[in-house]
Coordinates of C-alpha atoms in Angstrom, one line a residue:
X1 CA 124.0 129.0 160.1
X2 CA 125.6 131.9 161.5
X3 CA 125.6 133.6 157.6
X4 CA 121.6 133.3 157.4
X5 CA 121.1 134.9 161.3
X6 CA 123.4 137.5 160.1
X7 CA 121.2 138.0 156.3
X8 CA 118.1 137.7 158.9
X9 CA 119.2 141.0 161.2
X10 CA 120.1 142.8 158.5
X11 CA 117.3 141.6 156.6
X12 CA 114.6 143.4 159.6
X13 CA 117.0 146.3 160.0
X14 CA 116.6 146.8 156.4
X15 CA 113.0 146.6 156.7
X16 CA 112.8 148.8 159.7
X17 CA 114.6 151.6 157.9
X18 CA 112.6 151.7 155.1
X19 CA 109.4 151.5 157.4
X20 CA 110.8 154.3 159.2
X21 CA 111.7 155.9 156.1
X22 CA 108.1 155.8 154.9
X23 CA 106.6 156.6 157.9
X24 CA 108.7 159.7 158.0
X25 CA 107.3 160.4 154.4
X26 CA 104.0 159.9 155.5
X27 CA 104.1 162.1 158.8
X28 CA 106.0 165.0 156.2
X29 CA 103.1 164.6 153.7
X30 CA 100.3 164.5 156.4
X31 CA 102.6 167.8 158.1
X32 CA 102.6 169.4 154.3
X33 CA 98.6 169.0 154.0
X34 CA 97.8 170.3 157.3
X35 CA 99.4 173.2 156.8
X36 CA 98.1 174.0 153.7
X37 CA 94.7 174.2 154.9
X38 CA 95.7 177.0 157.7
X39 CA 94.7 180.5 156.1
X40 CA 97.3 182.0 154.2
X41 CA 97.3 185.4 156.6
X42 CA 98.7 183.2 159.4
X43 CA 101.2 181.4 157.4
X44 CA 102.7 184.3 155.6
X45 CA 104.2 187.0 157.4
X46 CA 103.3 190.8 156.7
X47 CA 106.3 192.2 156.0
X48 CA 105.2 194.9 153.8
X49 CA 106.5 198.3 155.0
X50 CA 102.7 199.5 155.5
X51 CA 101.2 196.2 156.3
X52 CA 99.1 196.1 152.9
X53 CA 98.0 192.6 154.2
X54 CA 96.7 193.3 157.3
X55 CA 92.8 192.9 156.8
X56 CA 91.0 194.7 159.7
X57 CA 88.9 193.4 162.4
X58 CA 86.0 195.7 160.3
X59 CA 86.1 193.1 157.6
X60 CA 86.9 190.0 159.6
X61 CA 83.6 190.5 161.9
X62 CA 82.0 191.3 158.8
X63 CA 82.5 188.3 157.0
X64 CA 82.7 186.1 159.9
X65 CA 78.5 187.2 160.1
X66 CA 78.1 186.6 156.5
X67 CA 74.6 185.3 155.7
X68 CA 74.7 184.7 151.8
X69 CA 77.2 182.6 149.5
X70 CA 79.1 186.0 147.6
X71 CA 81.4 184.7 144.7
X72 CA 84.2 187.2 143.9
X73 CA 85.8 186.8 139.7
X74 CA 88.5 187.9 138.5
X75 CA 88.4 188.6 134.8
X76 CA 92.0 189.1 134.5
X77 CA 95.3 187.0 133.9
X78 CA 96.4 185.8 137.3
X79 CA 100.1 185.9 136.1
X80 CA 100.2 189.0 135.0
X81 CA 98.4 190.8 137.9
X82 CA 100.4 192.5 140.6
X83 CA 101.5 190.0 142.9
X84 CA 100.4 192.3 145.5
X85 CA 96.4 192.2 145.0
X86 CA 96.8 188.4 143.7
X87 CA 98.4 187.8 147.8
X88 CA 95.2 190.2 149.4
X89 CA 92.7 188.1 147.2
X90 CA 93.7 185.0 148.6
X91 CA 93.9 186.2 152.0
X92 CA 90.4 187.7 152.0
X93 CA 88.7 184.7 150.5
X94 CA 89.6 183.0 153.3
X95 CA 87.9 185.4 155.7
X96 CA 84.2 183.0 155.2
X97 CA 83.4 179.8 154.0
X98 CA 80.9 181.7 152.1
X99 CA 83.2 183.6 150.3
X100 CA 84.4 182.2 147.0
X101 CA 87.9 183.6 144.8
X102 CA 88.4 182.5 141.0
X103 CA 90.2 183.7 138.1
X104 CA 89.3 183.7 134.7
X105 CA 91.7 184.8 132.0
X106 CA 89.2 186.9 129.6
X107 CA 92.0 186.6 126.3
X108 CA 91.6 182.2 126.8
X109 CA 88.0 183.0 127.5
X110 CA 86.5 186.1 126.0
X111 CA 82.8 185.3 126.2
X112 CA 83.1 185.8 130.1
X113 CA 83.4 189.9 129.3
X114 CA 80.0 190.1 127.6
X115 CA 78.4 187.4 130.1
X116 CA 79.0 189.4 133.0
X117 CA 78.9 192.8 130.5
X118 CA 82.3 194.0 131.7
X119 CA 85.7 194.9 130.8
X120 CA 89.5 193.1 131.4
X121 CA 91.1 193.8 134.3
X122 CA 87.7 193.8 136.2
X123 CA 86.7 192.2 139.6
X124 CA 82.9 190.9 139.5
X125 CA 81.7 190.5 143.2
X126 CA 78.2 188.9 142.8
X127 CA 75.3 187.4 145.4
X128 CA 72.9 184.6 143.5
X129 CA 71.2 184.6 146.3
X130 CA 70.2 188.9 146.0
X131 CA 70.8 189.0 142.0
X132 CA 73.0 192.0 142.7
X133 CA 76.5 192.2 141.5
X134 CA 79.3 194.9 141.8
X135 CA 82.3 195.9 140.1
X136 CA 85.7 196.9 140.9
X137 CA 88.6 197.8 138.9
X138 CA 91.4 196.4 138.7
X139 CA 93.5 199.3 138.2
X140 CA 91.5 201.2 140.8
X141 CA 92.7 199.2 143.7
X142 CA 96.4 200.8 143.7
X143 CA 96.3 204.8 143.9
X144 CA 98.4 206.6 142.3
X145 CA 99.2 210.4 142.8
X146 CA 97.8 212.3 139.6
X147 CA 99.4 215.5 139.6
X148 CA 102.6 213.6 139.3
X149 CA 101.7 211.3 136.6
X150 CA 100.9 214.2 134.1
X151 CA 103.7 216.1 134.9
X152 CA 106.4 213.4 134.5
X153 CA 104.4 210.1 133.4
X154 CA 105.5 208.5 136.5
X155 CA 103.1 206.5 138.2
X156 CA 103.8 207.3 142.3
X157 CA 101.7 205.1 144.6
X158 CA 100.2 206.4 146.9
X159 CA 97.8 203.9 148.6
X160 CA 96.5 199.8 148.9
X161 CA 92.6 200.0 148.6
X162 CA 91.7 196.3 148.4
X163 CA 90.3 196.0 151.6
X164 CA 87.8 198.6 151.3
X165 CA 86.4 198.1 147.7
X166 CA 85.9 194.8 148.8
X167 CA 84.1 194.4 151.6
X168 CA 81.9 197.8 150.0
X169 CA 81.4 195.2 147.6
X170 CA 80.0 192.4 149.3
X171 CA 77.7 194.5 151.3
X172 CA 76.4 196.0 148.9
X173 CA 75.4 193.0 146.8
X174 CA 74.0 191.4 150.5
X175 CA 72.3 194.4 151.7
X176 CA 69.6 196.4 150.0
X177 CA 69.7 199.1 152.5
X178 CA 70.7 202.8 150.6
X179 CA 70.5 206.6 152.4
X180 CA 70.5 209.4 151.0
X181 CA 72.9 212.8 151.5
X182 CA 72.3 216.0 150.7
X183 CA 75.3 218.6 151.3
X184 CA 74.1 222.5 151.4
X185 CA 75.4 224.3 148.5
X186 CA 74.2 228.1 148.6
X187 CA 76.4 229.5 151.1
X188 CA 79.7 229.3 150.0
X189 CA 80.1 226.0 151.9
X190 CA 83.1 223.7 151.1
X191 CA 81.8 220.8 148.8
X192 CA 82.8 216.9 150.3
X193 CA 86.6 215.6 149.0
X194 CA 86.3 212.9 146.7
X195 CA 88.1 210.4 149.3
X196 CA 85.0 211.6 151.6
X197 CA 82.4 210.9 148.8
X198 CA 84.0 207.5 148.5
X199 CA 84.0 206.2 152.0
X200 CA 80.1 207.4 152.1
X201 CA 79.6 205.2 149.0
X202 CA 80.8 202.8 150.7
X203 CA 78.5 203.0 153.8
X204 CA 75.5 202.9 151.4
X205 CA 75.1 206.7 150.7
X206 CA 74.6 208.3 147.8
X207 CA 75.6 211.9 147.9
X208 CA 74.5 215.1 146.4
X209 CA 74.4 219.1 146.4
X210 CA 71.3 220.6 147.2
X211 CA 69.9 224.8 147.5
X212 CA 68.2 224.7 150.9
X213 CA 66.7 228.5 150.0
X214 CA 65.2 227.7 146.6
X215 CA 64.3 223.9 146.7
X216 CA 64.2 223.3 150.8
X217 CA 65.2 220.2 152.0
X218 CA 64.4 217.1 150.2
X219 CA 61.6 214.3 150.9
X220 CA 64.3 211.8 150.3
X221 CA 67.0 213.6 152.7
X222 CA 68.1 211.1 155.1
X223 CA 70.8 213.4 156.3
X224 CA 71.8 216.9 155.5
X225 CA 75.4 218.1 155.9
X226 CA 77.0 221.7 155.7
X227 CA 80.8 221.9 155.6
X228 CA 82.0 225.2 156.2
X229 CA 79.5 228.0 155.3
X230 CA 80.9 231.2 154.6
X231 CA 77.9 232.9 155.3
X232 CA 74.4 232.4 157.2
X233 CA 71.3 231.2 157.1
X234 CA 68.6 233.0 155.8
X235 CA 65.4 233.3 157.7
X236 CA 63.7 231.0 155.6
X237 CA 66.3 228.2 155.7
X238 CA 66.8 228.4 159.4
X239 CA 63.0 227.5 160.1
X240 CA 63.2 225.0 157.2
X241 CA 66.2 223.1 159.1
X242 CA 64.5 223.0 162.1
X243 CA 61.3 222.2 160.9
X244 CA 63.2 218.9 159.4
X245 CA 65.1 218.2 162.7
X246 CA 62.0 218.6 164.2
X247 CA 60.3 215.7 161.7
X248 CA 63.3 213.2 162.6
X249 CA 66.0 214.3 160.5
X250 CA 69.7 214.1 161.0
X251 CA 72.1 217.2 160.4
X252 CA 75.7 217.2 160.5
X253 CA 77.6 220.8 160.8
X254 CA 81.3 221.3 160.2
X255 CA 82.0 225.1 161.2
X256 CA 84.5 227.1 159.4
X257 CA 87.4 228.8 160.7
X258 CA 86.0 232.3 159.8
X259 CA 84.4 234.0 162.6
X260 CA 82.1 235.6 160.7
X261 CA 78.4 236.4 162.9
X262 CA 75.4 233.9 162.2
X263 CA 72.9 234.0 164.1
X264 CA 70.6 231.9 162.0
X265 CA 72.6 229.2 162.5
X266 CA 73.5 229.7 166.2
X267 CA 69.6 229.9 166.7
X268 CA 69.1 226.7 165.4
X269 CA 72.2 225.5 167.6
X270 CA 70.8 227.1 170.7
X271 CA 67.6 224.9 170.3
X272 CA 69.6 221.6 170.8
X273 CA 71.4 223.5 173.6
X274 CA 74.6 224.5 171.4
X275 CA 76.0 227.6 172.3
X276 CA 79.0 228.2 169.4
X277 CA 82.4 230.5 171.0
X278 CA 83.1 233.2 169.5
X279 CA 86.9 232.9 169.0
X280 CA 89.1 229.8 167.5
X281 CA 90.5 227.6 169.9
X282 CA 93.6 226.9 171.4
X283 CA 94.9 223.7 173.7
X284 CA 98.7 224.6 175.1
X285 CA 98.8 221.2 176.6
X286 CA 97.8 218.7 173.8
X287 CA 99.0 219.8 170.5
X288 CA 101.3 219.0 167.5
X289 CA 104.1 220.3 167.1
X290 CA 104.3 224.1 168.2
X291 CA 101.0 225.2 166.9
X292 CA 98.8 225.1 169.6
X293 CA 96.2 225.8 167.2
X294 CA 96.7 222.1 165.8
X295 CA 94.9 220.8 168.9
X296 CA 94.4 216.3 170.1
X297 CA 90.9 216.8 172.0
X298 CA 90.1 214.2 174.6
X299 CA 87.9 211.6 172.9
X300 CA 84.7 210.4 174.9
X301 CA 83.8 206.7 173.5
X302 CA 81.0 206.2 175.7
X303 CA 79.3 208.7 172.9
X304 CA 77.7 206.8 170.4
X305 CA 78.9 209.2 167.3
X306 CA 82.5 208.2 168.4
X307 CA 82.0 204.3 168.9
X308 CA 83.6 203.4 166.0
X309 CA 87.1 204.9 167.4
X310 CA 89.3 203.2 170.5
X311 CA 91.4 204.5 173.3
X312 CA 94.8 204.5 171.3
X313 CA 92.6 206.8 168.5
X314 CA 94.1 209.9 167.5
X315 CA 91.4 213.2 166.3
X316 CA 93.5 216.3 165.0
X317 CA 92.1 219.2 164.9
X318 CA 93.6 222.8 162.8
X319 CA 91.8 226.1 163.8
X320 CA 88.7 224.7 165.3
X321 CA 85.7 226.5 166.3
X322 CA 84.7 225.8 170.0
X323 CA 81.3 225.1 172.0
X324 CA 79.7 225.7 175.0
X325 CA 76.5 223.4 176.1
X326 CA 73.3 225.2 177.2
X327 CA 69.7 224.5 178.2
X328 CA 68.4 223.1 175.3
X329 CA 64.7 224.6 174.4
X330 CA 63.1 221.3 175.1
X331 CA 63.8 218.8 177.7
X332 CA 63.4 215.8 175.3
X333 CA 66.7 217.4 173.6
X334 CA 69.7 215.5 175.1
X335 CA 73.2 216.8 173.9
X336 CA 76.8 214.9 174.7
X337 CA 79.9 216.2 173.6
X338 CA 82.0 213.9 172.7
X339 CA 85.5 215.9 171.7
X340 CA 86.9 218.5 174.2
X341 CA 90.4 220.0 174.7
X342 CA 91.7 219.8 178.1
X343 CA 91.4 222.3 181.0
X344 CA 94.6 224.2 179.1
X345 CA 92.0 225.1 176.0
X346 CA 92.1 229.1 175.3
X347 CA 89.2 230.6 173.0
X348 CA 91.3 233.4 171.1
X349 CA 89.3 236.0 169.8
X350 CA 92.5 238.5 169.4
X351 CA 95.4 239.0 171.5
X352 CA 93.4 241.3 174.0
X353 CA 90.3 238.8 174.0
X354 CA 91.4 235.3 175.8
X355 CA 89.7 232.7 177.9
X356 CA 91.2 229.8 179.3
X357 CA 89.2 226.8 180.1
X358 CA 87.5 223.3 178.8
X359 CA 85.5 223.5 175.5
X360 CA 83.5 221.2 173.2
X361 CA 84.9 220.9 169.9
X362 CA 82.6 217.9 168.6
X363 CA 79.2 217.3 170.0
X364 CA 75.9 215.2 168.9
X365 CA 72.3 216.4 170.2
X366 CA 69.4 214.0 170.0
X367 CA 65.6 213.8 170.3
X368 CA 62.8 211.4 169.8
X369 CA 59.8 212.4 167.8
X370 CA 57.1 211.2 166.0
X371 CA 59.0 210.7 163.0
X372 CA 62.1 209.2 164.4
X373 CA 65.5 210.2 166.4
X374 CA 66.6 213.4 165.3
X375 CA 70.3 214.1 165.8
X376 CA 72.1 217.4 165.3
X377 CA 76.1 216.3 165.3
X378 CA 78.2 219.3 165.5
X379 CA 82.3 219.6 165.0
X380 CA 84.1 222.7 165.6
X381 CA 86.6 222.2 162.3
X382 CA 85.6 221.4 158.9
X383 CA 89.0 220.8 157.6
X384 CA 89.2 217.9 160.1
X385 CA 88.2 215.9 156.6
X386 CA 89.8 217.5 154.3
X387 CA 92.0 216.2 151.9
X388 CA 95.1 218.2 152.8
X389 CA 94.7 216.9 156.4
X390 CA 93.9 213.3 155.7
X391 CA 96.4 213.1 153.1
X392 CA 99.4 214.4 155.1
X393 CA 98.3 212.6 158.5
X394 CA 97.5 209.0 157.7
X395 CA 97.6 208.0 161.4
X396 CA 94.6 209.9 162.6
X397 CA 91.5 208.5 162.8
X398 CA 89.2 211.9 161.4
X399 CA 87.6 210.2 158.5
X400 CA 86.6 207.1 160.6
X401 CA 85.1 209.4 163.3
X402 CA 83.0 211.6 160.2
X403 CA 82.1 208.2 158.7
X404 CA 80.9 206.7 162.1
X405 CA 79.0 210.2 162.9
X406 CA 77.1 209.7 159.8
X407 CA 75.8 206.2 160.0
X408 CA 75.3 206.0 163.8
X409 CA 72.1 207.1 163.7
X410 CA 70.8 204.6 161.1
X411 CA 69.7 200.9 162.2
X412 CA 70.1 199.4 158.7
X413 CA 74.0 200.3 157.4
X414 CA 76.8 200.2 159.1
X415 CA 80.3 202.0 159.1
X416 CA 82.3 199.8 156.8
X417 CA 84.1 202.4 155.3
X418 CA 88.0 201.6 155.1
X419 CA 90.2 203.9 154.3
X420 CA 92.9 203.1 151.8
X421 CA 96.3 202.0 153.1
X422 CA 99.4 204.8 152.6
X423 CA 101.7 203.7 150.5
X424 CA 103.8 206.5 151.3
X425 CA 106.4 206.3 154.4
X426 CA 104.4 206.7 157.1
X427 CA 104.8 209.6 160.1
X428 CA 104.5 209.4 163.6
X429 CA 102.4 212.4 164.7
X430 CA 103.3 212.8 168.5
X431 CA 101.5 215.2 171.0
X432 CA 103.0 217.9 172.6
X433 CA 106.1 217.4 170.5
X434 CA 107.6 220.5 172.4
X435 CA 108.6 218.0 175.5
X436 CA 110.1 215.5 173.2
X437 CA 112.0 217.8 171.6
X438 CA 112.8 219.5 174.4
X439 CA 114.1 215.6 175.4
X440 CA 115.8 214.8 172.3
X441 CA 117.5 217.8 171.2
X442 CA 118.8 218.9 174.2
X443 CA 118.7 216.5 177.6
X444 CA 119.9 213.2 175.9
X445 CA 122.9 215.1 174.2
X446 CA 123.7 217.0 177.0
X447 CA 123.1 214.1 179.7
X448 CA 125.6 211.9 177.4
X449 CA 128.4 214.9 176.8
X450 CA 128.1 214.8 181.0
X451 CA 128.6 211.2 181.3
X452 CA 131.2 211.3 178.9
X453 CA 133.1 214.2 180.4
X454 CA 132.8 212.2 183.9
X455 CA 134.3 209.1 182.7
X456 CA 136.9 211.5 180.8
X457 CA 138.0 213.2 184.2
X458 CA 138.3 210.1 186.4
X459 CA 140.7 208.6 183.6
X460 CA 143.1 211.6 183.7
X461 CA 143.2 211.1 187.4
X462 CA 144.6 207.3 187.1

């Protein structure tokens, strides 16, 4: 009797543990599957040095909006890809329900090439719902620095540009809206860096040169940019710009660092109530490094053509031409400036020829008329987007704020242009950098030498 109660406890005890065991199994399993449907970008950590995962909040709203099912094939082997792009693909079609990410490996299945009429290695990002499909190159979507690959073969990557060929992608097979560029050609002017070119593609513009004197300015101009002209206007052009303001158009002007006289172009300023200095300006409060030259205006983001940009933004500016706002020649003209130094900027025409004060360095002018909003945005440097600035100074937010002043004044397209993420080690670009050096150089060493000495001292007394 007492044998078979014995058999009979152990008997439930062994049941119980292998109910419990199972149950345990279960909850691990059920654990295990609800995990796996929690979006790969929270359950993997970025630990990249430059964050190459991180997907921005431009892309994230984006998607989140998505109004049409957008299918994005890779004609590639998965296993062979870099792991890199293969981890950002996965991420990013997670960002909708409406997106969708497959891979097809074009050598198991090579009809797939002339179906789509592509090459390996491609990405197809399609719409069924449009008809319109994209392309994107594999190889395209890592960077590599050219100069060094023909001069040693070795391929140094420079920057991570998933994020932006991609969602350029999708919008441009959801959206039908296109805009036209035009930059001025005749006057010496500085033609738009590729990188430049490439972030307008991706806001929907198409770009291209144009002679204002012999062909004016095009039916199809939606807006007209001139980047640095080394010398002015003629007659002729002037009225020809202002005549296409005047119909609606939207101008952007980068002025050059040469100080050159134009008064073609400074009459057409004066007119939306822009009054160009006649020096380069100077900020000896916010600057980089000891060049106070290499100026951090104040930002305004209550101006539409900066809206794009937020309070922990950084604009830097080299040799930059300074404003002064006037009466406009109309009082339907409204003009905002929307970068400025601080009350420490100097214009600096020579060393006799200085005058301290606050001055515009960016500012947009607007104006309703019977063919639309005209705008006339104005920025005191053009290298502000140029490549050697860009390149060197990955933190600053100069491209964004070009991009944003170009598509501001259009209803139908939006800023999407993402830059490329640095591959290279990133530098912290720090205003005023005299003070901190001023810190770090000499007051930390010197406070810790006195502390040391101190201590020293009251030992040798005991």
């Amino acid at each position: 009797m007492k044998l078979q109660k014995t058999e009979s406890r152990a008997s439930r005890r062994g049941a119980f543990s292998a109910g419990a065991a199972a149950l345990a199994v279960a909850v691990v399993i059920a654990f295990n599957l609800l995990v796996a449907q929690i979006p790969t970008r929270y359950t993997q950590l970025d630990i990249s040095p430059n964050n190459i995962y991180h997907i921005t909040d431009t892309s994230v709203d984006y998607m989140a909006a998505l109004s049409e099912d957008v299918s994005i094939h890779v004609l590639a082997n998965k296993d062979a890809m870099d792991q890199r792009i293969v981890r950002f693909l996965d991420q990013y079609g997670e960002l909708s329900g409406r997106l969708s990410v497959e891979y097809t490996n074009p050598t198991t299945y090579p009809s797939v090439l002339s179906a789509y009429g592509v090459e390996a290695n491609t990405i197809v990002v399609s719409c069924e719902a449009t008809g319109r499909q994209e392309t994107i190159a594999i190889d395209d979507l890592i960077e590599y620095d050219i100069y060094t690959y023909m001069m040693s073969g070795q391929r140094n990557e420079t920057a991570f540009d998933c994020e932006g060929q991609l969602t350029s992608a999708v919008d441009l097979v959801v959206s039908e809206s296109s805009r036209r560029a035009y930059t001025i050609n005749d006057h010496g002017e500085q033609g738009l860096s590729a990188s430049v070119e490439d972030l307008m593609k991706k806001s929907h513009f198409s770009v291209e040169e144009v002679n204002v004197l012999m062909d004016g300015v095009p039916e199809d101009c939606d807006l007209l940019i001139s980047n640095a002209p080394a010398s002015d206007l003629a007659d002729d052009e002037a009225e020809m710009i202002l005549s296409y303001l005047s119909g609606g158009g939207q101008l952007i002007y980068l002025m050059g660092a040469d100080l050159t006289e134009m008064p073609n172009w400074n009459r057409v300023l004066s007119q939306y109530g822009i009054s160009p200095t006649t020096g380069l300006i100077a900020d000896t409060q916010r600057y980089y490094q000891n060049n106070p030259y290499a100026i951090f205006p104040e930002v305004d983001l209550s101006v539409d053509a900066a809206q794009s940009l937020t309070g922990d933004s950084t604009v830097l500016l080299f040799s930059s031409r300074g404003m002064t706002l006037t009466a406009p020649a109309r009082d339907t003209v409204t003009v905002s400036p929307f970068l400025t130094t601080s009350d420490h900027g100097v214009n600096v025409v020579d060393d006799s020829d200085q005058a301290q004060g606050t001055y515009v360095v960016g500012a947009v002018a607007t104006e309703e008329t019977d063919g639309g909003t005209a705008r006339l945005t104005v920025f005191g440097c053009s290298n502000m987007i140029s490549e050697q600035i860009t390149g060197s100074f990955t933190n600053i937010a100069n491209l964004d704020l070009f991009l944003n002043a170009a598509t501001v004044g259009f209803d139908d397209i939006t800023n999407l242009s993402i830059e490329p993420v640095s591959l290279q080690v990133p530098s912290n670009t720090i205003t005023t950098g005299g003070i901190w050096s001023a810190l770090f150089v000499f007051v930390i060493p010197l406070a810790v030498v006195a502390v040391g000495f101190v201590h020293w001292m009251r030992r040798r007394k005991l």
